[in-house]
Short mmCIF file of C-alpha atoms and ligand atoms in Angstrom, two decimals:
data_model
loop_
_atom_site.label_atom_id
_atom_site.label_comp_id
_atom_site.label_asym_id
_atom_site.label_seq_id
_atom_site.Cartn_x
_atom_site.Cartn_y
_atom_site.Cartn_z
CA UNK A 1086 -146.66 -227.84 -184.39
CA UNK A 1087 -145.29 -229.36 -181.17
CA UNK A 1088 -146.19 -227.72 -177.87
CA UNK A 1089 -143.32 -225.51 -176.66
CA UNK A 1090 -142.49 -224.98 -172.99
CA UNK A 1091 -141.21 -221.43 -172.51
CA UNK A 1092 -139.88 -220.22 -169.16
CA UNK A 1093 -138.18 -216.91 -169.96
CA UNK A 1094 -139.45 -213.48 -171.03
CA UNK A 1095 -136.88 -213.22 -173.80
CA UNK A 1096 -138.00 -216.46 -175.44
CA UNK A 1097 -141.66 -215.50 -175.01
CA UNK A 1098 -140.96 -212.10 -176.63
CA UNK A 1099 -139.32 -213.81 -179.59
CA UNK A 1100 -142.29 -216.16 -179.99
CA UNK A 1101 -144.83 -213.29 -179.78
CA UNK A 1102 -142.90 -211.24 -182.34
CA UNK A 1103 -142.86 -214.21 -184.71
CA UNK A 1104 -146.63 -214.75 -184.36
CA UNK A 1105 -147.23 -211.05 -185.02
CA UNK A 1106 -144.97 -211.06 -188.08
CA UNK A 1107 -147.18 -213.77 -189.58
CA UNK A 1108 -150.33 -211.74 -188.77
CA UNK A 1109 -151.77 -214.64 -186.78
CA UNK A 1110 -154.30 -214.18 -183.98
CA UNK A 1111 -153.16 -215.10 -180.48
CA UNK A 1112 -155.17 -216.19 -177.44
CA UNK A 1113 -153.88 -216.30 -173.87
CA UNK A 1114 -155.35 -218.55 -171.17
CA UNK A 1115 -153.83 -217.52 -167.81
CA UNK A 1116 -153.81 -220.32 -165.20
CA UNK A 1117 -152.04 -221.38 -162.04
CA UNK A 1118 -151.70 -224.96 -163.31
CA UNK A 1119 -153.01 -228.16 -161.65
CA UNK A 1120 -155.23 -228.19 -164.71
CA UNK A 1121 -158.72 -229.68 -164.84
CA UNK A 1122 -161.68 -229.62 -167.25
CA UNK A 1123 -162.51 -226.02 -166.24
CA UNK A 1124 -159.15 -224.81 -167.56
CA UNK A 1125 -159.37 -227.07 -170.60
CA UNK A 1126 -162.78 -225.63 -171.53
CA UNK A 1127 -161.07 -222.22 -171.83
CA UNK A 1128 -158.38 -223.72 -174.07
CA UNK A 1129 -160.96 -225.39 -176.31
CA UNK A 1130 -162.85 -222.13 -176.63
CA UNK A 1131 -159.60 -220.27 -177.39
CA UNK A 1132 -158.87 -222.70 -180.22
CA UNK A 1133 -162.19 -221.85 -181.87
CA UNK A 1134 -161.31 -218.15 -181.75
CA UNK A 1135 -157.61 -217.88 -182.55
CA UNK A 1136 -154.74 -219.33 -184.62
CA UNK A 1137 -152.19 -219.54 -181.81
CA UNK A 1138 -152.82 -220.52 -178.19
CA UNK A 1139 -150.59 -219.66 -175.23
CA UNK A 1140 -151.47 -221.09 -171.80
CA UNK A 1141 -149.59 -219.54 -168.91
CA UNK A 1142 -148.93 -221.54 -165.77
CA UNK A 1143 -147.80 -219.31 -162.94
CA UNK A 1144 -148.66 -219.69 -159.27
CA UNK A 1145 -148.58 -215.98 -158.61
CA UNK A 1146 -147.15 -215.25 -155.14
CA UNK A 1147 -148.55 -211.70 -154.96
CA UNK A 1148 -152.17 -212.88 -155.02
CA UNK A 1149 -151.75 -215.08 -151.93
CA UNK A 1150 -151.95 -213.62 -148.43
CA UNK A 1151 -149.20 -214.44 -145.91
CA UNK A 1152 -151.32 -217.17 -144.23
CA UNK A 1153 -152.70 -218.63 -147.45
CA UNK A 1154 -151.82 -221.80 -149.38
CA UNK A 1155 -149.12 -220.51 -151.80
CA UNK A 1156 -146.50 -223.08 -150.74
CA UNK A 1157 -148.85 -226.02 -150.82
CA UNK A 1158 -150.91 -224.94 -153.85
CA UNK A 1159 -151.08 -228.07 -156.09
CA UNK A 1160 -148.47 -228.17 -158.85
CA UNK A 1161 -148.40 -230.81 -161.60
CA UNK A 1162 -146.33 -229.44 -164.51
CA UNK A 1163 -145.75 -232.77 -166.31
CA UNK A 1164 -149.41 -233.72 -166.27
CA UNK A 1165 -150.41 -230.16 -167.29
CA UNK A 1166 -148.02 -230.27 -170.25
CA UNK A 1167 -149.42 -233.64 -171.33
CA UNK A 1168 -153.01 -232.30 -171.22
CA UNK A 1169 -152.12 -229.13 -173.13
CA UNK A 1170 -150.15 -231.11 -175.69
CA UNK A 1171 -153.20 -233.32 -176.29
CA UNK A 1172 -155.24 -230.17 -177.02
CA UNK A 1173 -152.64 -228.86 -179.48
CA UNK A 1174 -151.66 -225.78 -177.44
CA UNK A 1175 -148.76 -223.93 -179.10
CA UNK A 1176 -146.97 -222.60 -176.03
CA UNK A 1177 -147.01 -223.25 -172.31
CA UNK A 1178 -145.54 -220.14 -170.70
CA UNK A 1179 -144.29 -221.11 -167.24
CA UNK A 1180 -142.00 -218.37 -165.90
CA UNK A 1181 -140.29 -218.47 -162.50
CA UNK A 1182 -141.25 -216.00 -159.77
CA UNK A 1183 -137.99 -214.07 -160.28
CA UNK A 1184 -138.65 -213.82 -164.01
CA UNK A 1185 -141.98 -212.08 -163.25
CA UNK A 1186 -140.90 -210.26 -160.08
CA UNK A 1187 -137.16 -209.51 -160.39
CA UNK A 1188 -135.30 -207.79 -157.55
CA UNK A 1189 -136.54 -204.22 -157.18
CA UNK A 1190 -140.05 -204.92 -158.44
CA UNK A 1191 -142.33 -202.28 -156.85
CA UNK A 1192 -145.31 -201.33 -159.05
CA UNK A 1193 -148.79 -202.72 -158.40
CA UNK A 1194 -152.23 -202.16 -159.91
CA UNK A 1195 -154.93 -200.96 -157.50
CA UNK A 1196 -158.28 -202.20 -158.85
CA UNK A 1197 -160.33 -199.90 -156.59
CA UNK A 1198 -163.54 -200.59 -154.67
CA UNK A 1199 -164.54 -203.87 -156.38
CA UNK A 1200 -161.32 -205.42 -155.09
CA UNK A 1201 -162.25 -204.64 -151.49
CA UNK A 1202 -165.56 -206.53 -151.20
CA UNK A 1203 -166.37 -210.27 -150.96
CA UNK A 1204 -163.13 -212.10 -151.87
CA UNK A 1205 -161.28 -208.82 -151.46
CA UNK A 1206 -162.63 -208.28 -147.93
CA UNK A 1207 -161.32 -211.69 -146.88
CA UNK A 1208 -158.16 -211.56 -149.05
CA UNK A 1209 -157.20 -207.84 -149.00
CA UNK A 1210 -154.22 -208.00 -151.40
CA UNK A 1211 -155.59 -210.73 -153.66
CA UNK A 1212 -156.97 -208.71 -156.59
CA UNK A 1213 -154.03 -206.29 -156.50
CA UNK A 1214 -151.84 -209.33 -157.16
CA UNK A 1215 -154.21 -210.73 -159.80
CA UNK A 1216 -154.56 -207.43 -161.69
CA UNK A 1217 -150.80 -206.84 -161.59
CA UNK A 1218 -149.84 -210.27 -162.90
CA UNK A 1219 -152.57 -210.28 -165.55
CA UNK A 1220 -151.40 -206.89 -166.87
CA UNK A 1221 -147.82 -208.18 -166.93
CA UNK A 1222 -148.90 -211.32 -168.79
CA UNK A 1223 -150.82 -209.19 -171.31
CA UNK A 1224 -147.72 -207.05 -171.88
CA UNK A 1225 -145.44 -210.05 -172.23
CA UNK A 1226 -147.67 -212.25 -174.42
CA UNK A 1227 -149.59 -209.42 -176.19
CA UNK A 1228 -152.67 -211.57 -176.93
CA UNK A 1229 -155.61 -210.50 -179.08
CA UNK A 1230 -157.96 -212.16 -176.60
CA UNK A 1231 -157.61 -213.61 -173.11
CA UNK A 1232 -160.00 -216.15 -171.63
CA UNK A 1233 -161.25 -216.32 -168.04
CA UNK A 1234 -163.75 -218.54 -166.23
CA UNK A 1235 -167.08 -217.43 -164.74
CA UNK A 1236 -166.07 -219.62 -161.77
CA UNK A 1237 -164.08 -216.63 -160.43
CA UNK A 1238 -166.79 -214.07 -161.12
CA UNK A 1239 -165.30 -211.23 -159.10
CA UNK A 1240 -161.99 -211.77 -160.88
CA UNK A 1241 -163.81 -211.35 -164.21
CA UNK A 1242 -165.25 -208.04 -163.01
CA UNK A 1243 -161.81 -206.85 -161.90
CA UNK A 1244 -160.15 -207.86 -165.20
CA UNK A 1245 -162.86 -206.29 -167.35
CA UNK A 1246 -162.48 -203.03 -165.38
CA UNK A 1247 -158.69 -203.21 -165.74
CA UNK A 1248 -158.96 -203.58 -169.52
CA UNK A 1249 -161.50 -200.77 -169.83
CA UNK A 1250 -159.87 -198.36 -167.39
CA UNK A 1251 -156.36 -198.77 -168.81
CA UNK A 1252 -157.45 -199.04 -172.49
CA UNK A 1253 -155.75 -202.38 -172.91
CA UNK A 1254 -155.88 -203.69 -176.49
CA UNK A 1255 -157.17 -207.15 -175.57
CA UNK A 1256 -160.61 -208.77 -175.79
CA UNK A 1257 -161.85 -210.61 -172.70
CA UNK A 1258 -163.82 -213.79 -173.26
CA UNK A 1259 -165.60 -215.36 -170.30
CA UNK A 1260 -166.50 -219.07 -170.28
CA UNK A 1261 -169.18 -220.86 -168.19
CA UNK A 1262 -168.43 -222.81 -165.00
CA UNK A 1263 -167.49 -226.47 -165.54
CA UNK A 1264 -168.86 -228.70 -162.77
CA UNK A 1265 -168.35 -232.21 -161.45
CA UNK A 1266 -171.21 -234.63 -162.24
CA UNK A 1267 -172.82 -233.86 -158.85
CA UNK A 1268 -172.67 -230.08 -159.33
CA UNK A 1269 -169.53 -229.07 -157.41
CA UNK A 1270 -167.66 -226.41 -159.41
CA UNK A 1271 -164.33 -227.83 -160.58
CA UNK A 1272 -161.40 -226.27 -158.76
CA UNK A 1273 -157.75 -227.14 -158.20
CA UNK A 1274 -158.49 -226.76 -154.48
CA UNK A 1275 -161.06 -229.62 -154.56
CA UNK A 1276 -158.00 -231.88 -154.39
CA UNK A 1277 -157.54 -230.85 -150.76
CA UNK A 1278 -160.99 -232.07 -149.64
CA UNK A 1279 -161.30 -235.28 -147.64
CA UNK A 1280 -164.25 -237.58 -148.41
CA UNK A 1281 -166.59 -236.04 -145.80
CA UNK A 1282 -165.79 -232.48 -146.78
CA UNK A 1283 -166.12 -233.35 -150.46
CA UNK A 1284 -169.72 -234.40 -149.76
CA UNK A 1285 -170.44 -231.32 -147.65
CA UNK A 1286 -168.93 -229.05 -150.34
CA UNK A 1287 -171.99 -229.79 -152.47
CA UNK A 1288 -173.88 -227.28 -150.33
CA UNK A 1289 -172.38 -224.43 -152.33
CA UNK A 1290 -173.91 -225.49 -155.65
CA UNK A 1291 -177.08 -226.79 -153.93
CA UNK A 1292 -177.73 -223.45 -152.25
CA UNK A 1293 -177.35 -221.71 -155.61
CA UNK A 1294 -179.62 -224.19 -157.39
CA UNK A 1295 -182.25 -223.69 -154.66
CA UNK A 1296 -182.13 -219.92 -155.14
CA UNK A 1297 -182.40 -220.32 -158.91
CA UNK A 1298 -185.47 -222.55 -158.57
CA UNK A 1299 -187.16 -220.09 -156.22
CA UNK A 1300 -186.38 -217.16 -158.53
CA UNK A 1301 -187.66 -219.00 -161.59
CA UNK A 1302 -190.84 -219.82 -159.63
CA UNK A 1303 -191.38 -216.07 -159.16
CA UNK A 1304 -189.53 -215.06 -155.96
CA UNK A 1305 -187.65 -211.87 -156.78
CA UNK A 1306 -186.84 -210.65 -153.26
CA UNK A 1307 -183.08 -211.04 -152.82
CA UNK A 1308 -183.34 -211.16 -149.00
CA UNK A 1309 -185.77 -214.09 -149.14
CA UNK A 1310 -183.54 -215.96 -151.56
CA UNK A 1311 -180.51 -215.31 -149.35
CA UNK A 1312 -182.35 -216.50 -146.24
CA UNK A 1313 -183.04 -219.82 -147.97
CA UNK A 1314 -179.44 -220.08 -149.14
CA UNK A 1315 -178.13 -219.45 -145.62
CA UNK A 1316 -180.51 -222.06 -144.18
CA UNK A 1317 -178.94 -224.68 -146.47
CA UNK A 1318 -175.59 -224.01 -144.76
CA UNK A 1319 -176.97 -223.92 -141.20
CA UNK A 1320 -177.74 -227.65 -141.45
CA UNK A 1321 -174.05 -228.61 -142.03
CA UNK A 1322 -171.49 -227.68 -139.36
CA UNK A 1323 -168.56 -228.83 -141.56
CA UNK A 1324 -169.17 -225.80 -143.81
CA UNK A 1325 -168.55 -222.24 -142.60
CA UNK A 1326 -170.22 -219.73 -144.87
CA UNK A 1327 -167.98 -216.70 -145.51
CA UNK A 1328 -170.62 -214.85 -147.52
CA UNK A 1329 -173.72 -215.32 -149.64
CA UNK A 1330 -174.84 -212.31 -151.64
CA UNK A 1331 -176.90 -211.35 -154.66
CA UNK A 1332 -175.31 -208.54 -156.61
CA UNK A 1333 -175.39 -206.35 -159.68
CA UNK A 1334 -172.81 -208.06 -161.95
CA UNK A 1335 -171.20 -204.79 -163.06
CA UNK A 1336 -170.75 -203.13 -159.67
CA UNK A 1337 -170.98 -206.09 -157.25
CA UNK A 1338 -173.39 -203.95 -155.19
CA UNK A 1339 -176.07 -206.05 -153.43
CA UNK A 1340 -179.48 -205.81 -155.10
CA UNK A 1341 -182.89 -205.81 -153.41
CA UNK A 1342 -184.69 -207.36 -156.35
CA UNK A 1343 -183.34 -210.09 -158.61
CA UNK A 1344 -183.41 -209.43 -162.37
CA UNK A 1345 -182.02 -211.48 -165.28
CA UNK A 1346 -178.24 -211.13 -165.05
CA UNK A 1347 -178.10 -210.62 -161.26
CA UNK A 1348 -175.45 -212.87 -159.73
CA UNK A 1349 -175.51 -214.91 -156.52
CA UNK A 1350 -172.05 -215.31 -154.98
CA UNK A 1351 -171.09 -217.81 -152.27
CA UNK A 1352 -167.85 -218.56 -150.48
CA UNK A 1353 -167.40 -221.11 -147.73
CA UNK A 1354 -164.68 -222.85 -145.76
CA UNK A 1355 -164.38 -226.56 -145.08
CA UNK A 1356 -161.57 -226.83 -142.55
CA UNK A 1357 -158.68 -224.96 -144.20
CA UNK A 1358 -160.09 -225.22 -147.73
CA UNK A 1359 -161.94 -222.21 -149.16
CA UNK A 1360 -164.33 -222.73 -152.04
CA UNK A 1361 -166.28 -220.22 -154.13
CA UNK A 1362 -169.17 -220.59 -156.54
CA UNK A 1363 -171.75 -218.39 -158.26
CA UNK A 1364 -174.90 -218.40 -160.31
CA UNK A 1365 -176.34 -215.99 -162.88
CA UNK A 1366 -180.11 -215.60 -162.57
CA UNK A 1367 -181.93 -215.99 -165.88
CA UNK A 1368 -185.23 -217.14 -167.34
CA UNK A 1369 -185.79 -220.91 -167.25
CA UNK A 1370 -184.05 -222.80 -170.06
CA UNK A 1371 -181.31 -220.19 -170.61
CA UNK A 1372 -178.02 -221.63 -171.86
CA UNK A 1373 -174.84 -220.95 -169.84
CA UNK A 1374 -173.72 -218.64 -172.64
CA UNK A 1375 -176.96 -216.62 -172.50
CA UNK A 1376 -176.62 -216.32 -168.72
CA UNK A 1377 -173.12 -214.91 -169.17
CA UNK A 1378 -174.34 -212.53 -171.81
CA UNK A 1379 -177.08 -211.28 -169.46
CA UNK A 1380 -174.60 -210.74 -166.63
CA UNK A 1381 -171.88 -209.15 -168.73
CA UNK A 1382 -174.21 -206.69 -170.45
CA UNK A 1383 -176.07 -205.62 -167.29
CA UNK A 1384 -175.40 -201.97 -166.54
CA UNK A 1385 -175.15 -200.27 -163.18
CA UNK A 1386 -178.56 -198.64 -163.70
CA UNK A 1387 -180.35 -201.92 -164.43
CA UNK A 1388 -180.50 -202.66 -160.75
CA UNK A 1389 -183.28 -200.09 -160.46
CA UNK A 1390 -185.25 -201.71 -163.26
CA UNK A 1391 -188.43 -203.53 -162.35
CA UNK A 1392 -187.93 -206.42 -164.78
CA UNK A 1393 -188.42 -209.84 -163.23
CA UNK A 1394 -187.42 -213.28 -164.40
P1 AMP B 22 -156.75 -220.78 -161.80
O1 AMP B 22 -155.76 -221.78 -162.28
O2 AMP B 22 -157.55 -221.24 -160.63
O3 AMP B 22 -156.16 -219.40 -161.63
O4 AMP B 22 -157.81 -220.62 -162.96
C1 AMP B 22 -157.42 -220.25 -164.26
C2 AMP B 22 -158.64 -219.89 -165.07
O5 AMP B 22 -159.50 -221.03 -165.15
C3 AMP B 22 -159.46 -218.77 -164.42
O6 AMP B 22 -159.93 -217.88 -165.42
C4 AMP B 22 -160.59 -219.52 -163.77
O7 AMP B 22 -161.77 -218.75 -163.62
C5 AMP B 22 -160.81 -220.66 -164.76
N1 AMP B 22 -161.49 -221.76 -164.09
C6 AMP B 22 -161.14 -222.36 -162.93
N2 AMP B 22 -162.06 -223.30 -162.59
C7 AMP B 22 -163.01 -223.27 -163.56
C8 AMP B 22 -164.24 -223.98 -163.77
N3 AMP B 22 -164.66 -224.92 -162.93
N4 AMP B 22 -164.96 -223.70 -164.87
C9 AMP B 22 -164.55 -222.72 -165.74
N5 AMP B 22 -163.40 -222.02 -165.60
C10 AMP B 22 -162.65 -222.29 -164.52
#
């Protein structure tokens, strides 16, 4: 089947109804386009799980703050379509802003406390915009499963809460972070980095790798691990650290002691470019999938457990 480009809700509704009438399973991969291997890994995983794959491309204005990069966010629809065609995606759903937010639009989802810390502290309306558009996409596309990347860990926590709290009939599948050969997490925003900043950006993944090595060597004190992470950044004035934290993956509350499944979060600015990255602590030799399983099954109470790596 050829890849279809759908831009309107009415056409998308017709397509969804047709898929349902044939009792086929449907996966949705929500993206903002400017696709790279990180996005494509979600599509490949979706293809293993479902009969029909819809990838949405929508640069969602409500998740950008007034001083953020909405207008200059990279857009490459032709190249994206080519990539998705080569993977055999059934539909690229690329609505306009007015299709998603027609005149009079007024209702937003408030994701609560988890949307106010870390990324939410720096970008106060970000997760409200994310949760609102994701719920709209779920209602429009009506997927059986939707796939998200670990790269945006806080987003995963917000979406999983949304699905649980509002009893949404959709399964959430989380896929590991895809990295460049040198360790930098792939991101559409890496395109903005000049050569010097591109080199300096490696500090994000290096600081996380350093913390992982220390933890696997037996250091369980989160403060000590964070001190080492912060030191990595002190040596490079091109990088301004926004935050480094080690948290319980369910609540995003900082932990005192690292256990398998605890997550280290970092965010830093290089000039006007903001980058984020994270790492799930786990016993040595754990696969990326096992790490995700540890993080996504950790309960609030586990933070009091005395288990070590
Ligand atoms: P975005 O286009 O940035 O909104 O991202 C769309 C989806 O791709 C989100 O679920 C992201 O978490 C995921 N994603 C982005 N970068 C990566 C990456 N490097 N590895 C895995 N997933 C990613």
